[in-house]
XYZ file of C-alpha atoms in Angstrom:
521
model
C -0.010 -0.088 -0.016
C 1.065 3.595 -0.455
C 2.303 5.119 2.872
C -0.467 6.809 4.726
C -1.029 8.142 8.164
C -3.516 6.685 10.642
C -5.274 10.071 10.696
C -5.635 10.153 6.914
C -7.057 6.459 7.013
C -9.340 7.468 9.659
C -10.547 10.305 7.557
C -11.024 8.281 4.378
C -12.997 5.436 6.031
C -15.052 7.803 8.405
C -13.783 6.177 11.599
C -13.111 7.375 14.969
C -9.792 7.032 16.672
C -9.588 4.836 19.808
C -6.551 4.480 22.084
C -4.490 6.806 20.091
C -4.449 10.579 20.204
C -5.139 12.723 17.183
C -1.567 14.040 17.377
C -0.116 10.520 17.440
C -2.451 9.364 14.611
C -1.067 12.257 12.437
C 2.365 11.309 13.121
C 2.100 7.486 12.709
C 2.172 6.157 9.193
C 1.091 2.739 7.734
C 4.279 1.611 5.874
C 3.466 -2.118 5.682
C 0.706 -4.295 4.352
C -2.934 -4.500 5.266
C -3.795 -7.945 6.686
C -6.866 -9.646 7.961
C -4.715 -12.751 9.381
C -2.865 -11.487 12.538
C -0.118 -14.176 11.698
C 0.678 -12.334 8.580
C 1.142 -8.831 10.178
C 4.506 -7.185 9.872
C 6.152 -4.005 10.948
C 4.217 -0.907 10.000
C 1.100 -2.906 9.055
C -2.628 -2.188 9.349
C -4.618 -5.090 10.892
C -8.329 -5.653 9.781
C -10.442 -7.120 12.729
C -12.987 -9.449 11.045
C -15.342 -12.227 12.400
C -14.218 -15.777 11.433
C -15.485 -19.336 11.843
C -13.769 -19.890 15.108
C -12.869 -16.603 16.620
C -13.219 -12.903 16.200
C -10.409 -10.788 14.739
C -11.054 -8.203 17.407
C -9.633 -10.706 19.960
C -6.225 -10.782 17.998
C -5.783 -7.074 17.726
C -3.294 -6.890 20.555
C -1.231 -9.459 19.185
C -1.218 -7.964 15.814
C 0.076 -4.730 17.337
C 2.657 -6.572 19.260
C 3.720 -8.112 15.923
C 4.317 -4.624 14.338
C 0.910 -3.366 13.172
C 0.570 0.457 13.990
C -3.087 0.291 14.177
C -6.332 -1.832 13.729
C -9.422 -1.114 11.656
C -12.183 -2.470 13.824
C -15.755 -2.241 14.697
C -15.134 -1.548 18.340
C -12.415 -0.293 20.601
C -9.764 -3.121 21.176
C -7.391 -1.711 23.673
C -4.740 -0.848 21.152
C -4.511 2.005 18.627
C -7.493 1.560 16.402
C -9.661 3.222 13.768
C -13.239 2.222 14.861
C -16.187 2.108 12.201
C -19.532 1.477 13.681
C -21.832 -1.228 12.268
C -25.157 0.076 10.926
C -28.483 -1.894 11.316
C -28.770 -4.596 8.735
C -25.164 -4.139 7.633
C -24.463 -7.977 7.988
C -26.376 -8.572 4.798
C -24.105 -6.268 2.924
C -21.211 -8.622 3.105
C -22.921 -10.874 0.312
C -21.296 -14.070 1.444
C -17.784 -12.634 1.938
C -18.048 -13.232 5.693
C -20.122 -16.065 6.459
C -19.942 -15.510 10.216
C -20.730 -11.883 10.431
C -23.726 -12.030 12.712
C -23.800 -8.384 14.005
C -22.632 -6.321 11.182
C -19.226 -5.703 12.554
C -17.472 -7.357 9.607
C -19.512 -5.499 7.006
C -18.533 -2.326 8.695
C -14.877 -3.143 8.476
C -15.386 -4.347 4.895
C -17.149 -1.095 3.883
C -14.163 0.935 5.379
C -11.761 -1.404 3.473
C -13.465 -0.692 0.359
C -13.284 3.047 1.030
C -9.518 2.820 1.584
C -8.844 0.777 -1.281
C -10.858 3.053 -3.670
C -8.761 6.133 -2.388
C -5.422 4.253 -2.895
C -6.500 3.007 -6.364
C -7.437 6.565 -7.473
C -4.148 7.940 -6.375
C -2.182 5.154 -8.108
C -4.128 5.399 -11.331
C -3.426 9.051 -11.404
C 0.325 8.214 -11.233
C 0.039 5.653 -14.159
C -1.249 2.405 -12.697
C -3.202 0.307 -15.177
C -5.976 -1.791 -13.605
C -7.173 -4.933 -15.434
C -10.432 -6.647 -14.237
C -11.336 -10.218 -15.155
C -14.688 -12.108 -14.689
C -16.542 -15.105 -16.084
C -18.343 -18.148 -14.697
C -15.174 -20.296 -15.030
C -11.535 -19.753 -15.808
C -11.002 -16.499 -13.921
C -8.166 -17.614 -11.741
C -6.321 -19.428 -14.536
C -6.643 -16.395 -16.781
C -5.443 -14.099 -13.911
C -2.354 -16.286 -13.676
C -1.809 -16.112 -17.333
C -2.222 -12.393 -17.350
C 0.413 -11.979 -14.630
C 2.795 -14.002 -16.764
C 2.306 -12.041 -20.032
C 2.304 -8.709 -18.321
C 5.478 -9.365 -16.184
C 7.919 -8.553 -18.870
C 6.268 -5.000 -19.194
C 6.586 -3.980 -15.622
C 5.721 -4.759 -12.006
C 2.496 -6.759 -11.582
C 0.310 -7.304 -8.612
C -2.470 -10.110 -8.812
C -4.403 -11.877 -6.151
C -3.114 -15.067 -4.819
C -5.599 -17.931 -5.486
C -9.159 -16.669 -5.868
C -9.249 -13.490 -3.775
C -12.253 -12.032 -5.846
C -14.924 -10.919 -3.392
C -15.683 -8.073 -1.016
C -12.728 -8.877 1.110
C -10.118 -10.306 -1.341
C -10.660 -7.754 -3.918
C -9.847 -4.476 -1.921
C -7.182 -6.409 -0.099
C -5.530 -7.054 -3.474
C -5.809 -3.428 -4.402
C -4.058 -2.411 -1.225
C -0.982 -4.647 -2.380
C -0.272 -2.148 -5.095
C 2.515 0.455 -4.463
C 3.785 3.463 -6.383
C 6.174 0.907 -8.193
C 3.186 -1.104 -9.502
C 2.578 -0.896 -13.151
C -0.308 -3.401 -13.619
C -2.902 -4.507 -11.069
C -4.905 -7.520 -11.954
C -8.240 -8.033 -10.327
C -10.419 -11.149 -10.500
C -14.212 -10.389 -9.802
C -16.817 -12.839 -8.844
C -20.429 -12.471 -8.005
C -23.173 -14.206 -6.169
C -25.807 -11.527 -6.703
C -26.571 -8.805 -9.271
C -24.552 -5.709 -8.456
C -21.646 -7.384 -6.762
C -19.317 -6.748 -9.847
C -20.400 -3.234 -10.186
C -19.557 -2.738 -6.562
C -16.128 -4.219 -6.892
C -15.521 -2.238 -10.124
C -16.396 0.950 -8.236
C -13.538 0.287 -5.887
C -10.973 0.210 -8.562
C -12.397 1.021 -11.942
C -10.611 -1.016 -14.593
C -9.068 0.587 -17.764
C -9.087 -2.951 -19.252
C -11.805 -5.523 -18.649
C -11.887 -9.207 -19.803
C -15.069 -11.266 -19.813
C -14.505 -14.975 -20.423
C -17.806 -16.896 -20.432
C -21.219 -16.931 -19.013
C -22.032 -20.368 -17.507
C -24.158 -21.873 -14.725
C -21.875 -21.323 -11.702
C -24.031 -19.861 -8.756
C -27.112 -20.551 -10.888
C -28.927 -21.310 -7.412
C -28.216 -17.590 -6.372
C -28.979 -15.921 -9.685
C -31.991 -18.063 -10.858
C -31.130 -17.870 -14.561
C -28.300 -17.780 -17.030
C -29.600 -14.276 -18.199
C -29.324 -12.917 -14.764
C -25.810 -14.297 -14.661
C -25.024 -12.543 -18.106
C -26.461 -9.291 -16.790
C -24.186 -9.405 -13.892
C -21.200 -10.313 -15.752
C -21.944 -7.234 -18.031
C -21.405 -4.965 -15.105
C -17.692 -5.184 -15.563
C -17.706 -3.974 -19.312
C -20.149 -1.259 -18.249
C -17.699 0.031 -15.669
C -14.922 0.653 -18.145
C -14.689 4.308 -19.462
C -14.786 5.286 -23.152
C -11.050 5.519 -23.095
C -10.642 1.887 -21.973
C -10.591 -1.439 -23.700
C -13.033 -4.384 -23.260
C -11.810 -7.876 -24.187
C -14.607 -10.235 -25.043
C -14.459 -14.093 -25.726
C -17.102 -13.966 -28.611
C -17.165 -17.771 -28.806
C -19.628 -17.315 -25.943
C -22.822 -15.617 -27.601
C -23.760 -14.082 -24.068
C -20.345 -12.523 -23.928
C -20.277 -11.376 -27.568
C -23.654 -9.464 -26.850
C -21.831 -7.362 -24.190
C -20.075 -5.410 -26.990
C -23.359 -3.369 -27.230
C -23.160 -2.624 -23.449
C -19.890 -0.767 -23.062
C -18.736 2.705 -24.167
C -15.183 1.288 -24.465
C -13.360 -0.020 -27.475
C -14.092 -3.784 -27.897
C -11.428 -6.273 -28.759
C -13.109 -9.670 -29.753
C -11.152 -12.956 -29.338
C -12.151 -16.283 -30.657
C -10.836 -19.720 -31.511
C -11.789 -19.067 -35.013
C -11.216 -16.094 -37.542
C -14.017 -13.993 -38.291
C -14.774 -10.558 -39.913
C -15.090 -8.819 -36.495
C -12.574 -11.054 -34.684
C -9.265 -9.368 -33.637
C -7.238 -12.064 -31.835
C -7.817 -15.675 -32.720
C -6.151 -19.172 -32.649
C -5.291 -21.321 -35.588
C -5.820 -25.000 -35.394
C -5.468 -26.314 -31.853
C -3.499 -29.487 -31.211
C -3.099 -31.102 -27.732
C 0.061 -32.977 -26.449
C -0.086 -36.085 -24.260
C -0.827 -34.139 -21.262
C -3.558 -32.002 -22.936
C -1.348 -28.872 -23.303
C -2.655 -26.789 -26.199
C -0.551 -25.616 -29.080
C -1.879 -23.077 -31.640
C -1.046 -20.234 -34.018
C -1.842 -16.853 -32.420
C -3.095 -14.338 -34.938
C -3.464 -10.577 -34.082
C -2.793 -7.308 -35.882
C -1.834 -8.952 -39.134
C 0.815 -10.999 -37.623
C 1.020 -14.500 -36.151
C 3.275 -16.680 -33.794
C 3.301 -20.228 -32.626
C 2.142 -20.788 -29.132
C 2.674 -23.862 -26.804
C 0.824 -23.434 -23.593
C 2.312 -24.985 -20.364
C -1.243 -25.308 -18.853
C -3.345 -28.199 -19.255
C -6.829 -28.539 -21.095
C -8.332 -27.415 -24.319
C -10.312 -24.934 -22.515
C -7.199 -22.823 -21.564
C -7.064 -21.733 -25.361
C -9.728 -19.007 -24.721
C -8.116 -17.984 -21.464
C -4.693 -17.616 -23.148
C -6.207 -15.588 -26.054
C -7.808 -13.163 -23.653
C -4.557 -12.884 -21.827
C -2.612 -12.276 -25.015
C -5.098 -9.683 -26.073
C -4.535 -7.753 -22.817
C -0.663 -8.027 -23.246
C -0.920 -6.747 -26.733
C -3.018 -3.777 -25.661
C -0.324 -2.962 -23.138
C 2.309 -2.891 -25.726
C 3.772 -6.475 -25.779
C 4.896 -7.967 -29.203
C 3.547 -11.316 -30.470
C 6.901 -13.050 -29.830
C 6.979 -11.776 -26.316
C 3.453 -13.021 -25.506
C 4.292 -16.454 -27.078
C 7.465 -16.711 -24.875
C 5.477 -15.550 -21.792
C 2.618 -18.060 -22.297
C 5.098 -21.034 -22.895
C 6.632 -20.334 -19.547
C 3.323 -19.785 -17.692
C 2.570 -23.115 -15.903
C -0.200 -23.640 -13.276
C 0.330 -21.346 -10.471
C -2.796 -21.331 -8.161
C -3.221 -24.553 -6.131
C -5.730 -27.261 -7.038
C -6.555 -25.845 -10.437
C -5.582 -28.217 -13.327
C -2.268 -29.090 -11.544
C -1.044 -32.225 -13.216
C 1.593 -34.475 -11.681
C 2.969 -37.798 -12.694
C 4.366 -40.235 -10.146
C 7.263 -42.432 -10.548
C 4.957 -45.503 -11.272
C 3.285 -43.509 -14.215
C 0.081 -42.545 -12.400
C -0.989 -39.249 -13.505
C -3.000 -37.129 -11.080
C -4.934 -34.042 -12.510
C -5.766 -31.788 -9.364
C -8.632 -29.582 -10.226
C -10.362 -29.743 -6.861
C -10.649 -25.983 -6.032
C -13.822 -25.341 -7.721
C -16.537 -27.054 -9.947
C -19.429 -26.091 -12.139
C -21.013 -27.941 -15.086
C -18.770 -26.219 -17.688
C -15.526 -26.738 -15.719
C -16.490 -30.256 -14.941
C -16.857 -30.946 -18.687
C -13.497 -29.284 -19.286
C -11.875 -31.455 -16.758
C -13.342 -34.635 -17.810
C -12.479 -33.886 -21.545
C -8.676 -33.329 -20.429
C -8.876 -36.632 -18.500
C -10.243 -38.581 -21.484
C -7.690 -36.948 -23.805
C -4.703 -37.922 -21.657
C -6.018 -41.387 -21.142
C -6.445 -41.815 -25.060
C -2.880 -40.943 -25.688
C -1.639 -44.108 -23.962
C 1.736 -44.428 -22.084
C 4.862 -43.286 -23.764
C 3.218 -40.374 -25.409
C 4.484 -37.773 -22.847
C 7.884 -36.249 -23.365
C 9.882 -36.986 -20.161
C 6.989 -39.017 -18.526
C 7.299 -42.635 -17.462
C 5.318 -45.084 -19.562
C 3.984 -47.348 -16.768
C 3.237 -51.035 -17.763
C 0.141 -50.530 -20.072
C -0.236 -50.892 -23.704
C -2.383 -48.584 -25.716
C -5.049 -46.512 -23.808
C -4.376 -45.594 -20.262
C -7.217 -46.322 -17.495
C -8.896 -43.221 -16.533
C -10.450 -42.346 -13.062
C -12.836 -39.505 -12.363
C -13.016 -38.697 -8.593
C -15.918 -36.157 -8.470
C -17.510 -34.298 -5.612
C -20.473 -32.004 -5.545
C -20.818 -28.874 -7.721
C -22.253 -26.305 -5.180
C -24.797 -23.498 -5.677
C -26.789 -24.809 -8.619
C -30.079 -24.384 -7.105
C -33.118 -26.179 -8.678
C -30.975 -27.403 -11.428
C -28.567 -29.329 -9.157
C -30.114 -32.746 -9.620
C -30.268 -32.463 -13.444
C -26.790 -31.060 -13.794
C -25.226 -33.795 -11.592
C -27.090 -36.347 -13.610
C -25.711 -34.959 -16.820
C -22.051 -35.035 -15.519
C -22.435 -38.675 -14.681
C -23.795 -39.376 -18.115
C -21.037 -37.204 -19.631
C -18.216 -39.248 -17.958
C -19.723 -42.350 -19.444
C -19.977 -40.837 -23.058
C -16.238 -39.907 -22.793
C -15.427 -43.643 -21.891
C -13.896 -42.881 -18.507
C -12.856 -46.221 -17.094
C -13.931 -45.517 -13.369
C -16.046 -42.878 -11.732
C -15.817 -42.413 -8.114
C -18.707 -40.289 -6.759
C -17.733 -38.785 -3.459
C -20.648 -38.037 -1.155
C -24.103 -39.660 -0.478
C -26.630 -36.746 -0.909
C -29.313 -36.373 -3.659
C -27.008 -34.575 -6.022
C -24.318 -37.320 -5.819
C -26.871 -39.987 -5.942
C -28.068 -38.176 -9.267
C -24.434 -38.285 -10.690
C -23.977 -41.934 -9.932
C -27.431 -42.981 -11.292
C -26.948 -40.799 -14.402
C -23.739 -42.820 -15.149
C -25.454 -46.101 -14.534
C -28.516 -45.173 -16.733
C -26.136 -43.983 -19.484
C -24.540 -47.401 -19.654
C -22.032 -47.893 -16.843
C -22.200 -51.284 -15.173
C -20.837 -53.286 -12.355
C -18.352 -51.187 -10.467
C -17.447 -48.716 -13.136
C -19.360 -46.009 -11.061
C -18.849 -46.294 -7.330
C -20.299 -43.992 -4.605
C -18.160 -43.517 -1.472
C -19.178 -41.641 1.684
C -16.176 -39.207 1.679
C -12.662 -38.375 0.629
C -11.031 -40.924 2.933
C -13.059 -43.757 1.437
C -12.158 -42.584 -2.093
C -8.405 -42.473 -1.329
C -8.633 -45.931 0.220
C -10.384 -47.321 -2.907
C -7.673 -45.579 -5.231
C -4.817 -46.913 -3.238
C -6.207 -50.433 -3.427
C -6.969 -50.360 -7.147
C -4.824 -47.920 -8.951
C -2.443 -49.470 -11.615
C 0.659 -47.933 -13.006
C -0.037 -45.658 -15.787
C -3.576 -44.669 -14.818
C -4.753 -41.180 -15.067
C -6.837 -39.637 -12.224
C -8.973 -36.518 -12.185
C -9.988 -35.117 -8.740
C -12.594 -32.360 -9.000
C -15.326 -30.743 -6.958
C -16.294 -27.497 -5.356
C -13.780 -26.330 -2.903
C -16.214 -27.011 0.021
C -15.876 -30.724 -0.679
C -12.249 -30.680 0.467
C -10.838 -32.937 -2.339
C -7.684 -30.894 -2.771
C -6.127 -32.939 0.287
C -7.128 -36.147 -1.305
C -5.273 -35.152 -4.659
C -2.198 -34.073 -2.646
C -2.206 -37.380 -0.833
C -2.565 -39.341 -4.000
C 0.452 -37.548 -5.564
C 2.513 -38.486 -2.435
C 1.251 -42.027 -2.256
C 3.820 -43.620 -4.571
C 6.194 -44.477 -1.698
C 5.054 -44.992 1.904
C 1.537 -44.124 1.095
C -0.252 -42.124 3.840
C -3.287 -43.924 5.323
C -6.705 -42.422 4.810
C -6.721 -41.218 8.256
C -3.597 -39.333 7.809
C -5.106 -37.823 4.685
C -8.192 -36.884 6.425
C -6.061 -34.912 9.154
C -4.502 -32.837 6.350
C -5.131 -29.139 6.217
C -8.132 -28.769 4.033
């Protein structure tokens, strides 16, 4: 964050000083980072007191100050220097899911103050030359954010959120990581309700916006795909006429957003077209489903070999390339950066091959119908290549096609369509000829996935239901063979990331299911 006195921060957020005099507040400067985890606080920092699942951040304020924080942003006095913002009636609803345990509005009050502080910092940095890039879409936001960070890095200093910091807490927190030395600030924007993206964009208005797709993630919250599209369109609508909007026009709902922005529109597609500005030539996948294609833009072209996995990454890479080109990169520079941009964020299409040839695809962070299909396609492709087709990868002891395993958990927040969508995924796995489906969980949605697979033509033990991740790991440890390929995917709340980690580590001295269950999920 830019250096700022405690007095100035209090003025920006409309807070009152507690346990610090006005004179001391004017003489005390926040020179470090803003943190909501007291364990991350360092010298000169500002600590955010927020409610959590097991404890209230207010209880850790003194410890944060002892660790170096010069002040605390809180909803009540905490016995150490603080800026206090008072909760308002009904404020707890304003957090929109960012703070699940905010029962009295204290968290919402701190979040509102955080947003004001981030907005002030963003405005000052933009005036000094900072470029803000916003990314949204029903799926692929985090992967595209990581690709963006890679292609912009040769052009200057880049700040991007770790993982999926994309809501009312993670978004302003990321904004406050920027400093006067930052050239590009990448912001990932998610939504659970109409107006969420507009509110995030108001904090740090983007000069460049990227819209990837409109799917059915959070359908239970929005009610319809049209409502999701209208909410995603809040991002291009927030870009000024002097800015640029990058649209993946392979999605018709995204293509329609060209008429909803005053900014210049850059269209990307997997196919050439009269109105397409950036596109890919024929796409080929290597043995680990890493795409290769010819990138066309501005009358030039360059060969691109991605280091990330899955055919669906082509659209993400095209959008990242379009942003980099707008920021002044050359085609060769973009191709080189994309070739070196492997998976960064944990549990998102991370591919690891064990010494025995078992390949594990860890995509356990998130799941919706679109990303489930993309993951299953990548699994099926890798299995079809057979052993020995992966440069530098052990061949195992199979001949021809490798056995494929899909270990799938629930797709959350699909509302009334949950049963239908889980049934469809079970059927889709069978149509792709996945060898084994392990359905993790025993609720109605997972029953639907299992029975969908059975009704589509699975028989015997091809589709198996297990109670939890421990049972899934036990089954895999007992039946995996050298050379098999395993996809692990579910919504993050299911906690299958620990299963994938344990599976990768299981080639020698396998951890027991109990040990896996005690891992940090």
